[in-house]
CSV table of C-alpha atoms and ligand atoms in Angstrom, one decimal:
chain,number,residue,atom,x,y,z
A,1,MET,CA,17.3,-13.3,14.9
A,2,ALA,CA,15.3,-12.9,11.6
A,3,HIS,CA,12.5,-10.3,11.8
A,4,HIS,CA,8.9,-11.5,11.8
A,5,PRO,CA,7.3,-10.4,8.5
A,6,ASP,CA,4.7,-8.4,10.4
A,7,PRO,CA,6.4,-5.1,11.3
A,8,TYR,CA,3.8,-4.4,14.0
A,9,ARG,CA,5.1,-7.3,16.1
A,10,ALA,CA,8.3,-5.3,16.8
A,11,VAL,CA,8.0,-1.7,15.7
A,12,ASP,CA,11.2,-0.5,17.3
A,13,ARG,CA,13.3,-3.1,15.5
A,14,GLN,CA,12.2,-1.9,12.1
A,15,VAL,CA,14.6,0.0,9.8
A,16,ASP,CA,12.3,3.0,9.5
A,17,PRO,CA,9.6,3.0,12.2
A,18,LEU,CA,8.9,6.7,11.6
A,19,LYS,CA,7.4,5.6,8.2
A,20,MET,CA,5.0,3.5,10.2
A,21,VAL,CA,4.1,6.5,12.3
A,22,LYS,CA,3.2,8.4,9.1
A,23,SER,CA,1.3,5.4,7.8
A,24,LEU,CA,-0.9,5.0,10.9
A,25,GLU,CA,-1.5,8.8,11.0
A,26,ALA,CA,-2.4,8.8,7.3
A,27,ARG,CA,-4.8,5.9,7.9
A,28,GLY,CA,-6.2,7.8,10.9
A,29,ARG,CA,-7.0,10.9,8.7
A,30,THR,CA,-8.6,8.9,5.8
A,31,PRO,CA,-12.2,10.0,5.9
A,32,THR,CA,-13.8,6.5,5.8
A,33,GLN,CA,-11.4,5.4,8.6
A,34,VAL,CA,-12.4,8.4,10.7
A,35,ARG,CA,-16.1,7.4,10.3
A,36,LEU,CA,-15.4,3.7,11.0
A,37,ARG,CA,-13.4,4.5,14.2
A,38,ARG,CA,-15.9,7.0,15.6
A,39,ARG,CA,-18.8,4.8,14.8
A,40,PHE,CA,-17.1,2.0,16.7
A,41,LEU,CA,-16.4,4.2,19.7
A,42,VAL,CA,-20.0,5.3,19.9
A,43,PHE,CA,-21.1,1.6,19.5
A,44,ALA,CA,-18.8,0.7,22.4
A,45,GLY,CA,-20.9,3.0,24.6
A,46,LEU,CA,-18.1,5.1,26.1
A,47,ARG,CA,-19.6,7.7,28.5
A,48,PRO,CA,-18.4,11.2,29.7
A,49,GLY,CA,-16.2,10.9,32.7
A,50,TRP,CA,-15.1,7.3,32.1
A,51,LYS,CA,-11.5,6.0,32.7
A,52,VAL,CA,-10.5,4.2,29.5
A,53,LEU,CA,-7.6,2.0,28.6
A,54,GLU,CA,-6.5,1.5,25.0
A,55,VAL,CA,-4.3,-1.6,24.4
A,56,GLY,CA,-2.0,-1.3,21.4
A,57,SER,CA,-2.5,2.5,21.1
A,58,GLY,CA,0.1,3.0,18.3
A,59,THR,CA,0.5,6.7,17.6
A,60,GLY,CA,-2.7,7.5,19.6
A,61,VAL,CA,-5.2,8.0,16.8
A,62,VAL,CA,-8.0,6.1,18.7
A,63,SER,CA,-7.1,7.5,22.1
A,64,ARG,CA,-7.3,11.1,20.8
A,65,ASP,CA,-10.8,10.4,19.6
A,66,VAL,CA,-11.7,8.7,22.9
A,67,ALA,CA,-10.6,11.9,24.8
A,68,ALA,CA,-13.1,13.9,22.8
A,69,LEU,CA,-15.9,11.4,23.7
A,70,ILE,CA,-15.3,11.1,27.4
A,71,GLY,CA,-14.8,14.9,27.9
A,72,PRO,CA,-12.8,16.8,30.4
A,73,THR,CA,-13.8,14.7,33.4
A,74,GLY,CA,-12.7,11.4,31.7
A,75,SER,CA,-9.2,10.1,31.1
A,76,VAL,CA,-7.6,7.7,28.6
A,77,LEU,CA,-4.4,5.8,28.9
A,78,GLY,CA,-2.8,4.1,25.8
A,79,VAL,CA,-0.3,1.3,26.2
A,80,ASP,CA,1.9,0.0,23.5
A,81,PRO,CA,5.1,-2.1,23.4
A,82,SER,CA,6.8,0.4,21.1
A,83,ARG,CA,8.8,3.1,22.8
A,84,LEU,CA,8.9,5.1,19.6
A,85,PHE,CA,5.1,4.9,19.1
A,86,VAL,CA,4.6,6.0,22.8
A,87,ARG,CA,6.9,8.9,22.3
A,88,GLU,CA,5.2,10.0,19.1
A,89,ALA,CA,1.7,9.5,20.6
A,90,ARG,CA,2.6,11.8,23.4
A,91,ARG,CA,3.9,14.4,21.0
A,92,LEU,CA,0.8,14.2,18.8
A,93,ALA,CA,-1.6,14.4,21.7
A,94,ARG,CA,0.3,17.4,23.1
A,95,GLU,CA,0.1,19.1,19.6
A,96,SER,CA,-3.7,18.4,19.6
A,97,GLY,CA,-4.0,20.4,22.9
A,98,LEU,CA,-5.6,17.5,24.7
A,99,GLY,CA,-3.8,18.0,28.0
A,100,PRO,CA,-3.3,15.5,30.8
A,101,ARG,CA,-6.5,13.5,30.1
A,102,VAL,CA,-4.6,11.5,27.4
A,103,ARG,CA,-1.5,9.6,28.5
A,104,PHE,CA,0.6,6.9,26.9
A,105,GLU,CA,3.0,4.4,28.3
A,106,VAL,CA,5.0,1.4,27.2
A,107,GLY,CA,3.4,-2.0,28.0
A,108,HIS,CA,2.4,-5.3,26.6
A,109,GLY,CA,-1.3,-6.3,26.2
A,110,ALA,CA,-0.8,-9.7,27.8
A,111,ARG,CA,0.9,-8.3,30.9
A,112,LEU,CA,-0.9,-5.2,32.0
A,113,ARG,CA,0.4,-3.6,35.2
A,114,PHE,CA,-3.0,-2.4,36.4
A,115,ARG,CA,-5.1,-3.7,39.3
A,116,ASP,CA,-8.3,-5.7,38.7
A,117,GLY,CA,-11.3,-3.5,37.7
A,118,ALA,CA,-9.2,-0.3,37.3
A,119,PHE,CA,-11.0,0.9,34.1
A,120,ASP,CA,-14.5,1.6,33.1
A,121,ALA,CA,-13.7,0.5,29.5
A,122,THR,CA,-10.9,-1.2,27.7
A,123,LEU,CA,-10.3,-1.1,23.9
A,124,ALA,CA,-8.1,-2.6,21.3
A,125,VAL,CA,-8.3,-1.4,17.7
A,126,THR,CA,-6.6,-3.3,14.8
A,127,VAL,CA,-4.2,-5.0,17.3
A,128,LEU,CA,-5.4,-8.6,17.7
A,129,LEU,CA,-4.7,-9.7,14.2
A,130,HIS,CA,-1.1,-8.9,14.8
A,131,VAL,CA,-0.6,-10.9,18.0
A,132,PRO,CA,0.0,-14.7,18.2
A,133,LYS,CA,-2.2,-15.3,21.4
A,134,ALA,CA,-5.0,-12.8,21.1
A,135,PRO,CA,-7.2,-14.4,23.9
A,136,GLU,CA,-4.4,-13.7,26.4
A,137,ILE,CA,-4.6,-10.0,25.7
A,138,VAL,CA,-8.4,-10.0,25.8
A,139,LYS,CA,-8.4,-11.8,29.2
A,140,GLU,CA,-6.1,-9.1,30.6
A,141,MET,CA,-8.4,-6.5,29.2
A,142,ILE,CA,-11.3,-8.1,31.0
A,143,ARG,CA,-9.4,-8.4,34.2
A,144,VAL,CA,-8.6,-4.7,34.4
A,145,THR,CA,-12.2,-3.7,33.5
A,146,ARG,CA,-14.6,-3.1,36.4
A,147,PRO,CA,-17.7,-5.3,36.7
A,148,GLY,CA,-20.3,-3.7,34.6
A,149,GLY,CA,-17.7,-2.0,32.4
A,150,VAL,CA,-17.1,-2.5,28.7
A,151,VAL,CA,-14.6,-4.4,26.7
A,152,ALA,CA,-14.6,-3.4,23.0
A,153,ILE,CA,-12.4,-4.7,20.1
A,154,GLN,CA,-12.3,-3.7,16.5
A,155,ASP,CA,-10.3,-5.5,13.8
A,156,GLN,CA,-10.1,-5.7,10.0
A,157,ASP,CA,-10.7,-9.1,8.4
A,158,PHE,CA,-8.4,-9.6,5.4
A,159,GLY,CA,-10.6,-12.5,4.2
A,160,THR,CA,-13.0,-9.7,3.2
A,161,LEU,CA,-10.5,-7.5,1.3
A,162,ALA,CA,-11.9,-6.8,-2.2
A,163,LEU,CA,-10.4,-4.9,-5.1
A,164,ASP,CA,-11.8,-4.5,-8.5
A,165,HIS,CA,-8.8,-5.4,-10.6
A,166,PRO,CA,-8.6,-6.7,-14.2
A,167,ASP,CA,-6.4,-9.6,-13.1
A,168,ARG,CA,-8.4,-11.5,-10.5
A,169,PRO,CA,-6.2,-14.6,-10.0
A,170,LEU,CA,-3.1,-12.3,-9.5
A,171,THR,CA,-5.0,-10.2,-7.0
A,172,GLU,CA,-6.1,-13.2,-5.1
A,173,LYS,CA,-2.6,-14.6,-5.0
A,174,ILE,CA,-1.2,-11.4,-3.7
A,175,PHE,CA,-3.9,-10.6,-1.1
A,176,ASP,CA,-4.2,-14.2,0.3
A,177,GLY,CA,-0.5,-15.0,0.1
A,178,VAL,CA,0.7,-11.8,1.8
A,179,ALA,CA,-2.0,-11.9,4.5
A,180,ARG,CA,-1.3,-15.5,5.4
A,181,LYS,CA,2.4,-14.8,5.7
A,182,ILE,CA,2.1,-11.6,7.8
A,183,TYR,CA,-0.8,-11.8,10.2
A,184,ALA,CA,-1.2,-14.1,13.2
A,185,ASP,CA,-4.9,-14.4,12.1
A,186,PRO,CA,-5.8,-12.6,8.9
A,187,TRP,CA,-9.5,-13.4,9.5
A,188,SER,CA,-9.5,-12.2,13.2
A,189,GLY,CA,-12.3,-9.7,12.7
A,190,ARG,CA,-15.0,-12.3,12.3
A,191,THR,CA,-13.8,-14.2,15.4
A,192,LEU,CA,-14.2,-11.3,17.9
A,193,TYR,CA,-17.9,-11.8,18.7
A,194,ARG,CA,-17.2,-15.5,19.5
A,195,MET,CA,-14.1,-14.6,21.5
A,196,LEU,CA,-15.9,-12.2,23.7
A,197,ARG,CA,-18.8,-14.6,24.3
A,198,ARG,CA,-16.5,-17.5,25.1
A,199,LEU,CA,-14.5,-15.3,27.6
A,200,GLY,CA,-17.7,-14.8,29.6
A,201,LEU,CA,-18.8,-11.3,28.8
A,202,ASP,CA,-22.5,-10.3,28.9
A,203,SER,CA,-24.6,-8.5,26.3
A,204,VAL,CA,-22.0,-9.1,23.5
A,205,ARG,CA,-22.8,-7.1,20.4
A,206,LEU,CA,-21.3,-7.0,16.9
A,207,LEU,CA,-20.9,-4.1,14.5
A,208,THR,CA,-19.8,-4.8,11.0
A,209,ASP,CA,-18.6,-1.8,9.1
A,210,VAL,CA,-16.8,-1.4,5.7
A,211,TYR,CA,-13.8,0.6,4.6
A,212,GLN,CA,-14.8,1.7,1.1
A,213,ASP,CA,-12.6,3.6,-1.2
A,214,THR,CA,-13.5,4.8,-4.7
A,215,THR,CA,-11.0,7.7,-4.9
A,216,PHE,CA,-7.7,5.8,-4.4
A,217,GLU,CA,-6.9,7.5,-1.1
A,218,PRO,CA,-3.2,7.9,-0.2
A,219,TRP,CA,-3.6,5.3,2.5
A,220,SER,CA,-5.0,2.7,0.0
A,221,ARG,CA,-2.2,3.5,-2.4
A,222,THR,CA,0.5,2.9,0.3
A,223,PHE,CA,-1.3,-0.2,1.5
A,224,LEU,CA,-1.5,-1.7,-2.0
A,225,GLU,CA,2.1,-0.8,-2.8
A,226,ARG,CA,3.2,-2.6,0.3
A,227,ARG,CA,1.2,-5.6,-0.6
A,228,ALA,CA,2.9,-5.8,-4.0
A,229,GLU,CA,6.4,-5.2,-2.4
A,230,ASN,CA,5.7,-8.0,0.1
A,231,ALA,CA,4.4,-10.4,-2.5
A,232,VAL,CA,7.7,-10.1,-4.3
A,233,LYS,CA,9.7,-10.4,-1.0
A,234,PHE,CA,7.8,-13.6,0.0
A,235,GLY,CA,8.4,-15.1,-3.5
A,236,LEU,CA,4.7,-15.2,-4.3
A,237,VAL,CA,5.0,-13.2,-7.6
A,238,SER,CA,7.8,-11.8,-9.7
A,239,ALA,CA,8.8,-8.2,-9.7
A,240,ARG,CA,7.4,-7.9,-13.2
A,241,GLN,CA,4.0,-9.3,-12.1
A,242,ALA,CA,3.9,-7.0,-9.2
A,243,GLU,CA,4.6,-4.0,-11.4
A,244,ARG,CA,1.9,-5.1,-13.8
A,245,TRP,CA,-0.5,-5.5,-10.9
A,246,LEU,CA,0.2,-2.0,-9.6
A,247,ALA,CA,-0.2,-0.6,-13.2
A,248,GLY,CA,-3.6,-2.2,-13.3
A,249,ILE,CA,-4.6,-0.4,-10.2
A,250,GLU,CA,-3.3,3.0,-11.5
A,251,GLY,CA,-5.3,2.3,-14.6
A,252,GLN,CA,-8.5,1.9,-12.6
A,253,ALA,CA,-7.7,5.0,-10.6
A,254,TYR,CA,-7.0,7.0,-13.8
A,255,ALA,CA,-10.3,5.8,-15.3
A,256,ARG,CA,-12.0,6.8,-12.0
A,257,THR,CA,-13.2,3.3,-11.5
A,258,PHE,CA,-11.1,2.3,-8.5
A,259,VAL,CA,-13.0,0.2,-5.9
A,260,MET,CA,-11.5,-1.3,-2.7
A,261,THR,CA,-13.4,-2.5,0.3
A,262,LEU,CA,-12.5,-4.2,3.6
A,263,ASN,CA,-14.7,-5.2,6.5
A,264,PHE,CA,-14.0,-4.1,10.0
A,265,TYR,CA,-15.7,-6.0,12.8
A,266,GLY,CA,-16.4,-4.4,16.2
A,267,ALA,CA,-17.4,-6.5,19.2
A,268,ALA,CA,-18.3,-5.2,22.6
A,269,GLY,CA,-19.5,-6.8,25.8
A,270,VAL,CA,-20.1,-6.1,29.4
A,271,LYS,CA,-18.0,-7.6,32.3
A,272,PRO,CA,-20.4,-9.6,34.5
A,273,GLN,CA,-21.1,-8.2,38.0
A,274,GLY,CA,-20.6,-11.6,39.7
A,275,PRO,CA,-17.8,-14.1,39.5
A,276,ARG,CA,-16.8,-14.9,35.9
A,277,ARG,CA,-18.7,-17.9,34.5
B,301,SAM,C1,-1.9,-1.4,13.4
B,301,SAM,S1,-1.4,-0.7,14.9
B,301,SAM,C2,-2.9,0.0,15.6
B,301,SAM,C3,-2.6,1.2,16.4
B,301,SAM,C4,-3.9,1.9,16.9
B,301,SAM,N1,-4.7,1.1,17.7
B,301,SAM,C5,-4.7,2.5,15.8
B,301,SAM,O1,-5.7,1.9,15.4
B,301,SAM,O2,-4.2,3.4,15.2
B,301,SAM,C6,-1.1,-2.2,15.9
B,301,SAM,C7,-0.5,-1.8,17.3
B,301,SAM,O3,-0.4,-3.0,18.1
B,301,SAM,C8,0.8,-2.9,18.9
B,301,SAM,N2,1.1,-4.2,19.4
B,301,SAM,C9,1.8,-5.2,18.9
B,301,SAM,N3,1.9,-6.3,19.7
B,301,SAM,C10,1.2,-5.9,20.9
B,301,SAM,C11,1.0,-6.5,22.2
B,301,SAM,N4,1.5,-7.7,22.4
B,301,SAM,N5,0.4,-5.8,23.1
B,301,SAM,C12,-0.1,-4.6,22.8
B,301,SAM,N6,0.1,-4.0,21.7
B,301,SAM,C13,0.7,-4.6,20.7
B,301,SAM,C14,1.8,-2.4,17.9
B,301,SAM,O4,2.9,-1.8,18.5
B,301,SAM,C15,1.0,-1.3,17.2
B,301,SAM,O5,1.1,-0.1,17.8
């Protein structure tokens, strides 16, 4: 079977999944990403002592931060379909000295093995844009959250990706073309607020935040190189055009005029106390 163009749909079937581990961890360390993530977790309203589930936990970047927020009396469980990510997440959490309050296991977001109301809060960060039927996952997250508990989701929105590049038409072609080809919904970020309201959560709130890079962070470099590589692979541009595009980016970085921004949308709501409306 041909691989889906989005590697996050089937991490363990990729040629070099360890490269994806490095990339997620590099993103996790990027200062603006650290701020974005922590601001979202505070916005979600996680409390000390809470039992939290993270769906699509990857290498555990978010769960490790959750552990710090909920303190020694809380616990966080990350589930992810990738065995390799789960193994790496366990190793990285162990190395961070977090102990048994952070655990990881293999699981699919649309088929969670937990009883109704098992968690105080459920989270999914940069997951839904990768999955074909996002509401199925969110319904499961709501099911396993206790009444009065919180469901919180954060996603980028590739319709808001902006790069100051001398060749705007080429930039648009690469960004739009690659995003349409890879993601189930490249514009998922802006839909989260609507999704949580439609699925019956109370007190739904939205936090819009921006990834902003003016220093050409290593994660932005890898991200843009991958965009160029995919644009060639998908037949959107020639190898020569992709090279010229990357050279334009290097030029901006050399002149210290590099600017890339991307909106991240966080939505959070409360599971109603009574039967779901
Ligand atoms: C971009 S990574 C985000 C990882 C982590 N949340 C973070 O922000 O660092 C997307 C994750 O979603 C996972 N994923 C893909 N399909 C999934 C599904 N159906 N249910 C749960 N997770 C899924 C992937 O394995 C991957 O770990």
